[in-house]
Coordinates of C-alpha atoms in Angstrom, one line a residue:
I15 CA 0.1 0.0 -0.1
T16 CA 1.0 3.4 -0.9
K17 CA -0.1 7.0 -1.7
D18 CA 0.3 8.8 -5.3
K19 CA 0.6 12.6 -5.9
A20 CA -2.8 13.0 -5.9
N21 CA -3.3 11.4 -2.2
N22 CA -5.0 8.3 -3.4
I23 CA -4.3 5.0 -1.5
L24 CA -2.6 2.6 -4.1
L25 CA -2.9 -1.1 -3.6
G26 CA -0.9 -3.6 -5.3
I27 CA -1.8 -7.1 -5.6
D28 CA -0.1 -10.1 -6.6
G29 CA -1.4 -11.6 -9.5
G30 CA -4.2 -8.7 -9.3
G31 CA -2.2 -5.7 -10.4
L32 CA -2.5 -1.9 -9.1
L33 CA -5.7 -0.6 -7.8
R34 CA -6.7 2.8 -6.8
Y35 CA -8.8 4.2 -4.1
D36 CA -9.8 7.9 -4.4
G37 CA -11.8 7.7 -1.3
K38 CA -15.1 6.7 -2.9
K39 CA -14.3 3.7 -5.4
L40 CA -11.7 1.4 -6.2
A41 CA -10.4 1.5 -9.9
A42 CA -7.7 -0.5 -11.6
I43 CA -4.7 0.9 -13.0
I44 CA -4.0 -0.4 -16.6
L45 CA -0.4 -1.8 -16.6
P46 CA 1.5 -2.5 -19.7
V47 CA 0.3 -5.3 -21.6
K48 CA 3.1 -6.3 -22.9
N49 CA 4.7 -7.1 -20.0
P50 CA 2.2 -9.2 -17.8
E51 CA 4.7 -10.0 -15.1
I52 CA 3.9 -6.7 -13.7
N53 CA 0.7 -7.6 -12.4
K54 CA 2.3 -9.5 -9.7
I55 CA 3.0 -6.9 -7.4
Q56 CA 4.9 -7.7 -4.1
C57 CA 5.6 -4.0 -2.6
L58 CA 4.8 -0.4 -3.3
Y59 CA 6.7 2.8 -2.5
T60 CA 6.5 6.4 -3.3
N61 CA 9.4 8.4 -3.4
K62 CA 9.9 12.3 -2.4
K63 CA 9.2 13.4 -5.8
G64 CA 5.9 11.4 -6.1
V65 CA 7.2 8.6 -8.3
V66 CA 5.4 5.3 -7.4
W67 CA 8.0 2.3 -7.3
I68 CA 6.4 -1.0 -8.0
G69 CA 8.2 -4.1 -6.9
T70 CA 7.2 -7.8 -8.7
R71 CA 7.7 -11.1 -8.4
Q72 CA 10.1 -12.1 -11.1
G73 CA 9.0 -8.9 -13.3
G74 CA 11.3 -6.7 -12.3
L75 CA 11.1 -2.9 -10.4
W76 CA 9.0 -0.3 -12.1
A77 CA 8.8 3.3 -11.9
H78 CA 5.5 5.0 -12.2
D79 CA 4.9 8.7 -12.9
K80 CA 1.9 10.1 -14.3
N81 CA 0.9 7.8 -17.1
N82 CA 4.5 6.3 -17.9
F83 CA 5.4 2.8 -16.6
E84 CA 9.2 2.3 -17.1
L85 CA 11.0 -0.8 -16.3
I86 CA 14.3 -0.7 -14.3
K87 CA 17.4 -2.3 -16.6
G88 CA 18.7 -5.4 -14.9
S89 CA 15.8 -5.6 -12.5
N90 CA 13.6 -8.1 -14.3
D91 CA 15.0 -11.2 -12.8
Y92 CA 14.4 -10.5 -9.3
A93 CA 11.8 -10.8 -7.1
I94 CA 11.5 -7.5 -5.5
N95 CA 10.4 -7.5 -1.5
A96 CA 10.7 -4.3 -0.5
I97 CA 11.6 -0.7 -1.5
T98 CA 13.2 2.8 0.2
E99 CA 14.5 6.1 -0.6
D100 CA 17.9 7.4 1.4
E101 CA 18.2 11.2 2.1
Q102 CA 20.3 11.8 -0.6
G103 CA 17.1 10.3 -2.9
T104 CA 18.9 6.7 -4.0
I105 CA 16.3 4.3 -4.7
W106 CA 17.1 0.9 -2.5
V107 CA 15.3 -2.4 -2.8
S108 CA 15.7 -5.9 -1.3
T109 CA 15.4 -8.7 -3.3
S110 CA 15.7 -12.7 -2.7
T111 CA 19.1 -12.6 -3.9
G112 CA 20.7 -9.7 -2.3
I113 CA 20.1 -5.9 -1.8
F114 CA 20.5 -3.5 -4.8
Y115 CA 20.0 0.4 -5.4
I116 CA 19.7 2.2 -9.0
G117 CA 22.3 4.0 -10.2
N118 CA 21.9 5.7 -13.9
N119 CA 18.5 4.2 -14.1
T120 CA 20.2 0.4 -13.7
L121 CA 19.9 -2.2 -10.9
K122 CA 23.2 -2.3 -9.1
R123 CA 24.4 -4.8 -6.7
L124 CA 25.4 -3.9 -3.0
G125 CA 28.5 -5.3 -2.5
D126 CA 28.8 -9.1 -3.0
S127 CA 25.7 -9.8 -1.0
R128 CA 23.4 -12.6 -2.4
A129 CA 21.6 -13.0 1.0
F130 CA 17.6 -13.2 0.9
S131 CA 16.2 -9.8 2.2
S132 CA 12.6 -9.3 2.9
S133 CA 12.9 -5.5 4.3
I134 CA 14.9 -2.6 3.8
I135 CA 14.9 1.4 5.6
A136 CA 17.0 4.3 5.6
A137 CA 18.7 4.8 8.4
G138 CA 20.6 8.1 7.5
K139 CA 21.7 10.6 5.0
D140 CA 23.9 7.6 3.3
S141 CA 22.9 4.5 5.0
I142 CA 20.4 1.9 5.1
I143 CA 19.6 -1.0 7.1
A144 CA 18.3 -4.5 5.5
G145 CA 16.5 -7.6 6.9
T146 CA 18.0 -10.7 6.2
Q147 CA 17.6 -14.3 6.9
D148 CA 20.6 -14.0 9.4
G149 CA 19.4 -10.7 11.0
I150 CA 20.5 -7.2 9.8
I151 CA 23.0 -5.7 7.8
L152 CA 24.0 -2.0 7.5
A153 CA 25.6 0.0 4.3
V154 CA 26.8 3.3 4.4
N155 CA 28.2 5.0 1.1
K156 CA 26.8 2.0 -0.8
K157 CA 29.4 -0.4 1.0
I158 CA 28.4 -3.0 3.4
V159 CA 29.7 -2.2 6.8
K160 CA 31.5 -5.8 7.5
N161 CA 31.9 -5.2 11.3
F162 CA 28.5 -4.2 12.2
K163 CA 26.5 -6.9 14.2
L164 CA 23.2 -6.7 16.1
D165 CA 23.8 -9.9 18.0
A166 CA 20.3 -9.9 19.5
V167 CA 18.7 -10.8 15.9
R168 CA 21.6 -12.5 14.5
T169 CA 20.0 -16.3 13.4
S170 CA 16.6 -14.7 13.1
A171 CA 15.1 -14.1 9.6
V172 CA 14.2 -10.2 9.7
F173 CA 10.8 -9.9 7.8
C174 CA 10.1 -6.2 8.7
M175 CA 11.7 -3.0 10.4
L176 CA 10.1 0.3 11.4
R177 CA 12.3 3.7 12.7
Y178 CA 10.6 5.0 15.3
R179 CA 11.6 7.7 17.6
G180 CA 15.0 6.9 17.6
M181 CA 14.4 3.5 17.7
L182 CA 14.3 0.4 15.2
I183 CA 11.6 -1.9 15.5
I184 CA 12.8 -5.0 13.9
G185 CA 9.9 -8.2 13.2
T186 CA 11.4 -11.4 13.1
D187 CA 10.2 -15.1 12.3
D188 CA 10.7 -17.0 15.3
R189 CA 11.7 -14.4 18.1
G190 CA 8.9 -11.9 18.0
I191 CA 9.9 -8.0 18.1
F192 CA 13.2 -6.6 19.0
V193 CA 13.3 -2.6 19.6
W194 CA 16.8 -1.4 19.5
N195 CA 17.2 1.9 20.9
R196 CA 20.2 3.5 18.4
S197 CA 21.1 6.2 20.8
T198 CA 21.7 3.7 23.7
N199 CA 22.6 0.4 21.7
D200 CA 20.1 -1.3 23.9
V201 CA 17.8 -3.9 22.6
K202 CA 14.5 -5.2 24.2
N203 CA 12.4 -8.5 22.9
Y204 CA 9.1 -9.0 23.0
N205 CA 7.5 -12.3 22.2

């Protein structure tokens, strides 16, 4: 779920395409027919400029602005699980085979990471945090910080994350929710 420039709610449905809700009715948005895989929507994200990013299951990453749809080069082989934008305007995606960012309208891999990633958030001006099947990773300036570890969530698959009042809330597959206070480095587990 995301909102478009006109403040309509957009709903992406895996196998059902893209719907717009204007507060009164639900209407289908016509997607490019020559690319039927775009109908298998996994995630949506609206960036600061109002461009709607569409992540699909094996149909690639798409940018949708006004009536235009553009497939990002190099993305059509990936299942896109989550999308975010850092403070510098770089679009980041987590996929079933690693983390990527967009550079020169092309998908570029973050380092040599090939780990399944289901979530990603901006963590500062030039950094992101990605949830993987083995905890979280930090990247700064488009490079993975090798010595970064949050031991509390290691060995857990991280499904979702949320920044909230200086904390990072982390949802896992098997050990509940973790709340990491990034200023004190304290971690609490709720299960």
